[in-house]
Coordinates of C-alpha atoms in Angstrom, one line a residue:
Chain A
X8 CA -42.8 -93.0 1.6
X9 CA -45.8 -92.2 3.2
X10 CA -46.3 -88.9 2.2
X11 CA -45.8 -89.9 -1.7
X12 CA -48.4 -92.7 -1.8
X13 CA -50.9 -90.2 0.4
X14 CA -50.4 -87.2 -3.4
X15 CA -50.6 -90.5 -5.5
X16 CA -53.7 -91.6 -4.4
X17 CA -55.1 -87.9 -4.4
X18 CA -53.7 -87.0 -7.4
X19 CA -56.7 -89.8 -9.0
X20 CA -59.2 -87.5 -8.5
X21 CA -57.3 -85.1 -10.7
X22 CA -60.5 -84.3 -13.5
X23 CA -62.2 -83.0 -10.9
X24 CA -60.0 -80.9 -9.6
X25 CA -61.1 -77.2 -8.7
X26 CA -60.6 -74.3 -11.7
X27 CA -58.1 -71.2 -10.5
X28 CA -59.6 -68.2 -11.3
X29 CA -57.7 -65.5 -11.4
X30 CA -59.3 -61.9 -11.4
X31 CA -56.9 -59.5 -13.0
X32 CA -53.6 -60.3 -11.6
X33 CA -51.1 -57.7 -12.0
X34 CA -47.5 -59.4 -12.6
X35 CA -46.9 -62.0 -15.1
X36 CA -44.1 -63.4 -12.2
X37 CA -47.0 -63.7 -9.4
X38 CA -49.5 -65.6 -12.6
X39 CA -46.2 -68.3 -13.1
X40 CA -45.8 -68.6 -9.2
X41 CA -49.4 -69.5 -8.8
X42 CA -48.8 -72.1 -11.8
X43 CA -45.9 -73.6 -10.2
X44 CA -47.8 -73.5 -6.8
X45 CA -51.5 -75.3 -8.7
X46 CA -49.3 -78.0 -10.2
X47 CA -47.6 -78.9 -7.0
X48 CA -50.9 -80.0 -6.0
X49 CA -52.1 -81.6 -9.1
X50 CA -54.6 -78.5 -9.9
X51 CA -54.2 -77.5 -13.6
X52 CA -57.3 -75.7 -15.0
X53 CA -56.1 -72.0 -15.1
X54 CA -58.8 -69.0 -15.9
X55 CA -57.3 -65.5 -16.0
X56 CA -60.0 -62.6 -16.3
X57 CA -58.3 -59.4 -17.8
X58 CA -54.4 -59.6 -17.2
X59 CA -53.3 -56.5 -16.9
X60 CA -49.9 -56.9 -18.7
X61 CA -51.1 -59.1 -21.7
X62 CA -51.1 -62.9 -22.4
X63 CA -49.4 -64.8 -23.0
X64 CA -46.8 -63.2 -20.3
X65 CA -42.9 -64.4 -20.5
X66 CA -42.4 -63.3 -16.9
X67 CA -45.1 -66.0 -16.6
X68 CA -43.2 -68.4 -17.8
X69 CA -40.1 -67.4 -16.5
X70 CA -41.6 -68.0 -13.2
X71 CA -43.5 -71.1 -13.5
X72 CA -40.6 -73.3 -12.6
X73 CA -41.9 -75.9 -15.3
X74 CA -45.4 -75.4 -15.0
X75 CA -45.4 -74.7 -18.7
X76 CA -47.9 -76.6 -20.1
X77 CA -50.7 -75.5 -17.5
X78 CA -50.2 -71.7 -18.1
X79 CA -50.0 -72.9 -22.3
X80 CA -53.2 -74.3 -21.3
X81 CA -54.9 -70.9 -19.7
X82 CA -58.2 -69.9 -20.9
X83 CA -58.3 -65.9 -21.0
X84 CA -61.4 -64.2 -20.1
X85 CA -63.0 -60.1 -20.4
X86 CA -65.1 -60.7 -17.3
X87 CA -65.5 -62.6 -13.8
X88 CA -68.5 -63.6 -14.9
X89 CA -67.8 -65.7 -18.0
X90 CA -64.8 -67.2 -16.1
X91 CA -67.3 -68.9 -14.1
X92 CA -70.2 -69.2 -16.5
X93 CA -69.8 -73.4 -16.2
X94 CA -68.6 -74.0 -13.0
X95 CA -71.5 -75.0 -10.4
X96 CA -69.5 -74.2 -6.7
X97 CA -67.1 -71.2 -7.0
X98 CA -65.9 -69.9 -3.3
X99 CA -63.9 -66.4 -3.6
X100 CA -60.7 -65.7 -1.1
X101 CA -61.1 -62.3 0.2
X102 CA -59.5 -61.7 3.7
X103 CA -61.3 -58.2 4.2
X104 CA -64.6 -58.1 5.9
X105 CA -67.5 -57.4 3.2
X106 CA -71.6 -57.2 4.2
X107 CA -72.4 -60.1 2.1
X108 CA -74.3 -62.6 3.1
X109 CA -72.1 -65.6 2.1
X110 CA -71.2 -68.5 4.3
X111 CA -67.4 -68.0 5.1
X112 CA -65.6 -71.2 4.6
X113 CA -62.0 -72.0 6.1
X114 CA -60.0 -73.1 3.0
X115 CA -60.1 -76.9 5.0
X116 CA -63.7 -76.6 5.1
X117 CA -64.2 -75.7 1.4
X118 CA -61.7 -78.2 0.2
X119 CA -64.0 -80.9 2.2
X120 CA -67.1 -78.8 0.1
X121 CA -65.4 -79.6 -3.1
X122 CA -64.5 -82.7 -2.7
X123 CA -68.0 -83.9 -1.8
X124 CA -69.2 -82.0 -5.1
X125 CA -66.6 -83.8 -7.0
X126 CA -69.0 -87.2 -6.2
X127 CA -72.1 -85.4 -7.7
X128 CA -69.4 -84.3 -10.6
X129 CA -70.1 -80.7 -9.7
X130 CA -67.1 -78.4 -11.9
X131 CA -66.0 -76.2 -8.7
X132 CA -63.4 -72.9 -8.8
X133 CA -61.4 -71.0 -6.7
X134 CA -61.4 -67.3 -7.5
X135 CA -58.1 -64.9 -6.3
X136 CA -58.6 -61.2 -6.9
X137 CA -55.6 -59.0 -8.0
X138 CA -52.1 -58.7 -6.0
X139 CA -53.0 -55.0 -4.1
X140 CA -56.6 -54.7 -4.1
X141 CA -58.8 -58.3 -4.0
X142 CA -61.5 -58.8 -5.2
X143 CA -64.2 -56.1 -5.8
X144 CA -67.5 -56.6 -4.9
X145 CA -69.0 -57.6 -8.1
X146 CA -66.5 -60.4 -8.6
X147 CA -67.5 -62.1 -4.8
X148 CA -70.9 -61.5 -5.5
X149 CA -70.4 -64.1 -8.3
X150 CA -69.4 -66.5 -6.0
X151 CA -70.9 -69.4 -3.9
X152 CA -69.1 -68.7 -0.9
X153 CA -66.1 -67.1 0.8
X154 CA -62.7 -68.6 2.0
X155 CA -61.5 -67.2 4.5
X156 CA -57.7 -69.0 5.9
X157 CA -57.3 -69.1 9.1
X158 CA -53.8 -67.5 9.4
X159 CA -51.9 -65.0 12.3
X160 CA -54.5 -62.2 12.6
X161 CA -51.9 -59.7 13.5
X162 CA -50.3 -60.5 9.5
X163 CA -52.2 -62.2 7.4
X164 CA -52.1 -60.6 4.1
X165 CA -50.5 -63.8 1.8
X166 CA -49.2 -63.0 -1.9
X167 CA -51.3 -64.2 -4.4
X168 CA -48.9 -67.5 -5.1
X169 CA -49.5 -68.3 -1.3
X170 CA -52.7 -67.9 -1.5
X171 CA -53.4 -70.3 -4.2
X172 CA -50.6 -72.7 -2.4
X173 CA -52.5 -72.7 0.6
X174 CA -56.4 -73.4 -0.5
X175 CA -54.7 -75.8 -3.4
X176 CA -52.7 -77.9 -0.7
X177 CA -55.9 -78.1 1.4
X178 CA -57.8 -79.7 -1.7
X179 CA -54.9 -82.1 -2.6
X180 CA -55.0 -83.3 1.1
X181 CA -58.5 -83.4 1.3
X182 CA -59.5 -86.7 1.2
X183 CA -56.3 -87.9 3.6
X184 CA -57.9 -88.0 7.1
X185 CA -55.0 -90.0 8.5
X186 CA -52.6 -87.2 7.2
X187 CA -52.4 -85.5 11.3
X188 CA -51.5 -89.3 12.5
X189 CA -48.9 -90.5 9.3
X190 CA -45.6 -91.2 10.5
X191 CA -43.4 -93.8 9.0
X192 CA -40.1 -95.1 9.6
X193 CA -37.4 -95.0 7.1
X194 CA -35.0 -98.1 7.6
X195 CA -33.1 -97.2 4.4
X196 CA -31.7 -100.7 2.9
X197 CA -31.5 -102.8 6.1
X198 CA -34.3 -104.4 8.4
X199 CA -35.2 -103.4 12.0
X200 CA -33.1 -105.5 14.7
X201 CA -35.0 -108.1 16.9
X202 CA -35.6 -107.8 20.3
X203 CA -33.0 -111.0 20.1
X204 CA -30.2 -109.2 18.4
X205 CA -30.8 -106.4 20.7
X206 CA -30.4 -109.4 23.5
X207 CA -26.8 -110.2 22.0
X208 CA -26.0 -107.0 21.7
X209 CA -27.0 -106.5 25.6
X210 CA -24.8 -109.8 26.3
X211 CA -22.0 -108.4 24.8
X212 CA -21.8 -105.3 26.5
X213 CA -22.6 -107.0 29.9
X214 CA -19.4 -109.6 29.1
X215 CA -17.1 -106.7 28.3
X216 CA -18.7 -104.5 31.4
X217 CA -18.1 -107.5 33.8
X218 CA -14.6 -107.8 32.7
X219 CA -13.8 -103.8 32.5
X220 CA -15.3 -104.2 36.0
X221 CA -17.5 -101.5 35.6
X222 CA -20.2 -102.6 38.3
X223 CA -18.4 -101.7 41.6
X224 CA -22.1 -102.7 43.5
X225 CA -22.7 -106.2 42.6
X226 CA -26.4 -105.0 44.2
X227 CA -27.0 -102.4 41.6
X228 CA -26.0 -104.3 38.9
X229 CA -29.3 -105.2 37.6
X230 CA -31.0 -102.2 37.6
X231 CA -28.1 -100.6 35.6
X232 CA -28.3 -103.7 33.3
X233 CA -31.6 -103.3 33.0
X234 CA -31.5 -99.4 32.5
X235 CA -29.2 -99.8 29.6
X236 CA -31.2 -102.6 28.3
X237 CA -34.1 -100.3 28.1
X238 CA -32.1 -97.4 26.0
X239 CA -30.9 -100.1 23.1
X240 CA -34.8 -101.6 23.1
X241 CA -36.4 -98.3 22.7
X242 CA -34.1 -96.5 20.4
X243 CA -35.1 -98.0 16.9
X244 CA -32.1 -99.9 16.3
X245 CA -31.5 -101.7 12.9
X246 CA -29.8 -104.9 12.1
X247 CA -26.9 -102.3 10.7
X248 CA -26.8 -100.2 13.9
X249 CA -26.6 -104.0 16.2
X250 CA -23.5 -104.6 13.8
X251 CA -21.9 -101.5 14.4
X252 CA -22.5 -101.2 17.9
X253 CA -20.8 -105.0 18.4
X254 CA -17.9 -103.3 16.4
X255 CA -17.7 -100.2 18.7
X256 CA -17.9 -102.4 21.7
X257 CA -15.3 -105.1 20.5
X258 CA -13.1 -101.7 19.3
X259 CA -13.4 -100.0 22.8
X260 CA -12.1 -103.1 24.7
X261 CA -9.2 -103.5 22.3
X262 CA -11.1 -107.3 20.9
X263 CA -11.8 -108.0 16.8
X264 CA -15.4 -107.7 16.0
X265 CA -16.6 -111.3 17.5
X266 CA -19.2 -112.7 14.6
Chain B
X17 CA -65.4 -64.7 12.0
X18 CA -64.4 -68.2 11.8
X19 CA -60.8 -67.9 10.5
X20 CA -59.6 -65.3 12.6
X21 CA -61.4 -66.4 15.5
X22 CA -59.4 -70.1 15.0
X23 CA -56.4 -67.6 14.4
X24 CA -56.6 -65.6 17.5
X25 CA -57.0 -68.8 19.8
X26 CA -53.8 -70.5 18.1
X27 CA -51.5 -67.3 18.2
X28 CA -51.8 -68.2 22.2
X29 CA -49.4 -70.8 22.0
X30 CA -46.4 -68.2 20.2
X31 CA -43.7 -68.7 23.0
X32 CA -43.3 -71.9 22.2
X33 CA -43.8 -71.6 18.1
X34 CA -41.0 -73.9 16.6
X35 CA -37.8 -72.1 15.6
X36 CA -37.5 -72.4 11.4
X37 CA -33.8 -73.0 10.8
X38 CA -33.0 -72.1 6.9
X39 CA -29.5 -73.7 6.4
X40 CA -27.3 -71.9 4.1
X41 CA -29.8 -70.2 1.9
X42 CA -28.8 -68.3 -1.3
X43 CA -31.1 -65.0 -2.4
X44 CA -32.3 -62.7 0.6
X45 CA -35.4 -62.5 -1.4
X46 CA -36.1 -65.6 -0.5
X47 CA -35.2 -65.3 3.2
X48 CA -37.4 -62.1 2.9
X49 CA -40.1 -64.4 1.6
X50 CA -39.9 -66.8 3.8
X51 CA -40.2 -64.3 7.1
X52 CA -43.2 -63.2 5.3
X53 CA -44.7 -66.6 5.6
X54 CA -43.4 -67.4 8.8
X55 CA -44.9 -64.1 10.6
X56 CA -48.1 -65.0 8.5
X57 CA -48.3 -68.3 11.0
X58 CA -47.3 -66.5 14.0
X59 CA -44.0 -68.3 14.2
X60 CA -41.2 -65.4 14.9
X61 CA -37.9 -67.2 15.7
X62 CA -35.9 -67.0 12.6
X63 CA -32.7 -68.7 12.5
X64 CA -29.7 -68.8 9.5
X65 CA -27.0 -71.1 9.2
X66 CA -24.4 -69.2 6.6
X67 CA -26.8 -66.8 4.4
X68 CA -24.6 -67.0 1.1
X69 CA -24.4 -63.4 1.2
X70 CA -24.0 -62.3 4.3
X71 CA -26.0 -60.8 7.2
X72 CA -27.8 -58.0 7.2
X73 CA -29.1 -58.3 3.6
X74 CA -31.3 -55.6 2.2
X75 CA -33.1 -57.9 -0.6
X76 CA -34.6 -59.8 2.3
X77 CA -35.9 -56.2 3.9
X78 CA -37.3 -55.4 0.2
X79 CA -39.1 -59.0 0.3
X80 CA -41.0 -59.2 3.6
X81 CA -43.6 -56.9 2.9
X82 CA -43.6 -55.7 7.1
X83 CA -42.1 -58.6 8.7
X84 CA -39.0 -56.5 9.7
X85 CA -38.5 -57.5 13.4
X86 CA -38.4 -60.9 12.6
X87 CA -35.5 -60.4 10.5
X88 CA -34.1 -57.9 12.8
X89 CA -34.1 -60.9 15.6
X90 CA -32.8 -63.3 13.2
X91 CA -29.8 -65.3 14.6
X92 CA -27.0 -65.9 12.5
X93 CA -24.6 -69.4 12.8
X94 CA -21.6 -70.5 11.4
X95 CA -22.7 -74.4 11.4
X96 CA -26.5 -76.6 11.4
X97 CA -25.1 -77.9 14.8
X98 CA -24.6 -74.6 16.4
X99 CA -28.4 -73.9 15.3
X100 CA -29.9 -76.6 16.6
X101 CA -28.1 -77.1 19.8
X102 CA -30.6 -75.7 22.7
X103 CA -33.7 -77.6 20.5
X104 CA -35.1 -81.1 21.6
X105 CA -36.9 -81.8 18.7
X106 CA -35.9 -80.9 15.2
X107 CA -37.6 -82.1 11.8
X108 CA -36.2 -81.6 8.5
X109 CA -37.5 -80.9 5.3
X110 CA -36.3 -82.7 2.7
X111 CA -38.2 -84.3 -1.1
X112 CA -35.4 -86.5 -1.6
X113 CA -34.9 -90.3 -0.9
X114 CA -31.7 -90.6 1.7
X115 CA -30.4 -93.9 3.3
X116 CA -30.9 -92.6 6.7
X117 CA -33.3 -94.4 9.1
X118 CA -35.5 -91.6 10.7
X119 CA -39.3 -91.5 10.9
X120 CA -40.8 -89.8 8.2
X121 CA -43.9 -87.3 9.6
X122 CA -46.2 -85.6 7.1
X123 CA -46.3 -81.4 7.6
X124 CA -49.4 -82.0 9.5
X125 CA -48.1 -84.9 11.7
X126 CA -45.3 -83.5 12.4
X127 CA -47.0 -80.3 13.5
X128 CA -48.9 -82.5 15.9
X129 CA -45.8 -83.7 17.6
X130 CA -44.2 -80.3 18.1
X131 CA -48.1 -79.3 19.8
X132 CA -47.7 -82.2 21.7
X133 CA -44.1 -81.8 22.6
X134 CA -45.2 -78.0 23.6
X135 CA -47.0 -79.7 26.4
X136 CA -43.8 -80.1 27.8
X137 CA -42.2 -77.2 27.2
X138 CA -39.6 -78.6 24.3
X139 CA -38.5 -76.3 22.1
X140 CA -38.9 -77.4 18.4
X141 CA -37.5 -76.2 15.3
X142 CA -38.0 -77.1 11.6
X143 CA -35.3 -76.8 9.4
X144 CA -34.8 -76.2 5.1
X145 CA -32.3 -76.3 3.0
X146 CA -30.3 -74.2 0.3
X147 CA -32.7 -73.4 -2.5
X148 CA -30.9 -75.2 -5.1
X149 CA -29.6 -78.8 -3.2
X150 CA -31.4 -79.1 -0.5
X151 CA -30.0 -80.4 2.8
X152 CA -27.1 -82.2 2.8
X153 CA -27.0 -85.6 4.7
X154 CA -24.8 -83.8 7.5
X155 CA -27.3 -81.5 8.1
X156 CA -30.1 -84.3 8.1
X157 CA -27.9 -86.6 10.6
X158 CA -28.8 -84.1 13.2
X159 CA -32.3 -84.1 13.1
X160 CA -34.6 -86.2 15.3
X161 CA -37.2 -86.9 12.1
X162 CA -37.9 -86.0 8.4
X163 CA -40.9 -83.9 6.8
X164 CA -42.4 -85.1 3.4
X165 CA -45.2 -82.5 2.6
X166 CA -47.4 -84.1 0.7
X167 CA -47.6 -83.1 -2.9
X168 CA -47.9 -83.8 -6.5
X169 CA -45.5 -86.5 -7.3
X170 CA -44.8 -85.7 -10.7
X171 CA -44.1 -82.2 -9.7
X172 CA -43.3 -81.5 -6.0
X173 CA -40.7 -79.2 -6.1
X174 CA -41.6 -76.4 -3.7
X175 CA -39.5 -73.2 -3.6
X176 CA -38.1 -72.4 0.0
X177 CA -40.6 -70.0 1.4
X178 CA -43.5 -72.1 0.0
X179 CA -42.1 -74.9 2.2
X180 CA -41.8 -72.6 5.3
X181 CA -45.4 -71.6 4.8
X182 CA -46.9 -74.7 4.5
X183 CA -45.1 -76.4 7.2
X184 CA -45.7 -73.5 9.2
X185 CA -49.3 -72.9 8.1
X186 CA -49.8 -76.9 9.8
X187 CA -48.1 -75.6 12.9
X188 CA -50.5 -72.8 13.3
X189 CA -53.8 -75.0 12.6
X190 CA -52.7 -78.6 14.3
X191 CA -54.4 -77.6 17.7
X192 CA -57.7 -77.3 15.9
X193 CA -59.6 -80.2 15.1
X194 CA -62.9 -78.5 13.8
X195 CA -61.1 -76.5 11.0
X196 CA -62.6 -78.9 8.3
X197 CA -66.3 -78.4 9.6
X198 CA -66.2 -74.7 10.0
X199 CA -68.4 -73.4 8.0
X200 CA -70.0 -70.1 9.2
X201 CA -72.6 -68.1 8.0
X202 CA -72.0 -64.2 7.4
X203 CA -75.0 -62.4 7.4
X204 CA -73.5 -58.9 7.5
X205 CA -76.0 -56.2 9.0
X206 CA -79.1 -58.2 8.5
X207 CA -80.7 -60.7 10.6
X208 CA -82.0 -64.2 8.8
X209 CA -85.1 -64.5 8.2
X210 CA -87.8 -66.3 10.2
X211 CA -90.0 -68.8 8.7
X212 CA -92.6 -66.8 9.3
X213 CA -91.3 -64.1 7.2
X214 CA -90.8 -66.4 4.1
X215 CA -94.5 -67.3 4.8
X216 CA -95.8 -64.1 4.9
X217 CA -93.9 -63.7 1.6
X218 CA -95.3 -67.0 -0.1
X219 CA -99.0 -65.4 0.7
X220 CA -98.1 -62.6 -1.0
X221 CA -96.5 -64.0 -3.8
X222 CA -99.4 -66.8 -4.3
X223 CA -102.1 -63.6 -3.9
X224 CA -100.5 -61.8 -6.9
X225 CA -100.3 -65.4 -8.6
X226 CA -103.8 -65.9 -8.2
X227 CA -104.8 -62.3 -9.6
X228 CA -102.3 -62.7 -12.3
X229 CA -104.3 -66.0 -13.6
X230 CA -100.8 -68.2 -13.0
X231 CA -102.5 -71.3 -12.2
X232 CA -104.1 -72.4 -15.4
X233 CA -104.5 -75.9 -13.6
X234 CA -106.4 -76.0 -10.1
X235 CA -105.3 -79.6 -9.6
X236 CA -101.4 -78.2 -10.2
X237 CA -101.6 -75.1 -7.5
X238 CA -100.8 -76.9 -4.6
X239 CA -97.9 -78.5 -6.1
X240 CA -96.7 -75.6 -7.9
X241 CA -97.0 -73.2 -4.5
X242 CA -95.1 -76.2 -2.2
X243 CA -92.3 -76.1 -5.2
X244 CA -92.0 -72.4 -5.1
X245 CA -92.6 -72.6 -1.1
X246 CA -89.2 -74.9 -0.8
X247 CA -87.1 -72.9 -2.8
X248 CA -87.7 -69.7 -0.9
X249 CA -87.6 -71.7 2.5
X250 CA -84.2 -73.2 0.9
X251 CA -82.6 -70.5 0.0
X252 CA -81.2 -68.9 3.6
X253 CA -83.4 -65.8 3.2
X254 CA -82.6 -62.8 5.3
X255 CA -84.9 -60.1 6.5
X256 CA -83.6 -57.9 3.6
X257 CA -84.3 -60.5 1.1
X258 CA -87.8 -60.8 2.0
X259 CA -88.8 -57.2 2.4
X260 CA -86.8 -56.9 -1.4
X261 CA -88.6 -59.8 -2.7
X262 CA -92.0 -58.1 -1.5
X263 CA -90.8 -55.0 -3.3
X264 CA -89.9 -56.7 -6.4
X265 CA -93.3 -58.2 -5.8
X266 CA -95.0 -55.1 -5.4
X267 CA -93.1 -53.5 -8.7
X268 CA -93.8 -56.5 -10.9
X269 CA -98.0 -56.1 -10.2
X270 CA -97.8 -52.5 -10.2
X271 CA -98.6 -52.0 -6.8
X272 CA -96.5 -50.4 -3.8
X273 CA -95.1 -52.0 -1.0
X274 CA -97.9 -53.8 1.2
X275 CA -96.2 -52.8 4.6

């Protein structure tokens, strides 16, 4: 599966992986939603500055899906700034417009940025401000830089599990620059047909079309042979599909399957 | 902006946004949510195959936070094949293993095809299961390929409006190839400033060093003064900066502002 091996393969670089800071979150539910949503892309450092219903939170857990062990593992903080104390690149997701002077990263981009600071073994952290209001001014003043995701500008306010989805994914997928091109073809448990058995399939049908007398132009009977000859070689057929089709054909004209 | 600017120029393609297809899904919550997420990517066209319990449903009202219309639009159908019927390409989303022989795109490739098929004036949809199961292998049979978003392998269970953001989320960005790069700078209401500027600065700084007796070491100045020179010349001044660091200057010698 190509999608599979492409998380495996990310999923080594997991140490590094950015810290979630959370600046007081509201609901224990949206806190176990943005666990489940870190942990589906292999990011498990938690920080949580100031919850404002408590921790530990059970709605937390109730919400995390399974995510247990990372919000077990949360470290709780008073203030923004000791949240971040350690970490060397910290980029803030605010959507509103601020006058900061910050460089405004997309949450691509900043994945690309943390990633590269991963090689230089720099600690990086993403910092979410609470479910209504974002982050206040103080808290992205803290920070490196600004995310900014590139969403519908007409509706782009994401809830704070989304959020961290989003900018999380981007990081997983980071180092993947042949995710836009990955396609791969799932044959199941049988093998592709040849262009051969595709060839015997073709000779069948052309024995039980010349008997059915199905080419009333003896002229244009090349170009439709050749037309149908181009469907079966173009559509993906497997070995199984080859069988079945001989069986359909022998079926239609009232013969046993011949092989 | 960089985000919203990338945003703006996507939202242009909206007529011919895929159609997201949620086959017999359970809580209108989650159908709420996933509107939400949808709208959130500029894809509108909403369509359910037998919502468990029923049609309209005023949990899904309660849960997408302003994208009412698009549930208001929403098409209801009894069967996947009734849903699917006026689309040429449909993917499917689905995390488990199934014996069908279908190419298998990641979110993002797949999000390149339906650009690509766009061209052409197909119209697309992607399609999701019940939260619980999944799709059943019916449902698959009757789409052209598969979607494996690429997660965490030891925990890649996504819930359903997670899925339609992230899949949409590719849609919305697969027509721009610069979103790693973009990295903008945001300087607010204050203009960078010039080299100049931080030299004028470094004069003034290296004057009050020299009254101050800072270089205990002649031999050292130089050295000192081209350290001090690159961090200042480093650090993305702007014209504020430098007329605060003259203050702060200024204050630290007891003097006023120069100019």
């Amino acid at each position: 599966m190509a999608g599979t091996n492409t998380a495996k393969e990310n999923t080594k670089a997991i140490p590094l992986a950015p810290a979630v800071i959370l600046v007081r979150p509201q609901l224990g539910q949206n806190i176990g939603m943005c666990a489940r949503a870190m942990l589906n892309c292999a990011v498990t450092e938690l920080r949580i500055v100031k919850p404002r219903d408590g921790w530990p939170n059970p709605d937390a857990t109730a919400a995390a899906s399974g995510a247990i062990a990372l919000l077990e593992n949360a470290k709780i903080y008073e203030t923004t700034a000791e949240a971040v104390a350690d970490l060397e690149f910290v980029v803030a997701t605010t959507a509103r417009e601020r006058g900061v002077v910050k460089d405004i990263y997309t949450a691509e981009a900043a994945a690309k940025e943390i990633r590269a600071r991963n090689v230089n073994t720099q600690k990086c952290g993403i910092m979410f401000g609470p479910e209504r209001t974002g982050l206040e001014s103080d808290d992205v003043a803290l920070a490196s830089a600004i995310v900014n995701i590139p969403l519908n500008p007409g509706f782009s306010s994401l809830n704070l599990a989304q959020a961290v989805l989003l900018t999380c994914y981007a990081w997983l997928n980071a180092d993947n620059p042949f995710r836009e091109e990955q396609v791969v073809p799932d044959l199941g448990d049988t093998a592709p047909a040849t262009k051969g058995d595709v060839e015997n399939l073709m000779k069948h049908l052309e024995d039980d079309l010349d008997t059915g007398g199905f080419f009333r132009s003896p002229e244009q009977r090349p170009t439709i042979l050749r037309n149908i000859g181009n469907f079966f070689h173009r559509s993906g057929m497997t070995q199984q599909d080859v069988r079945t089709m001989h069986g359909i054909f022998s079926c239609l004209t009232g013969k046993r399957m011949r092989k």
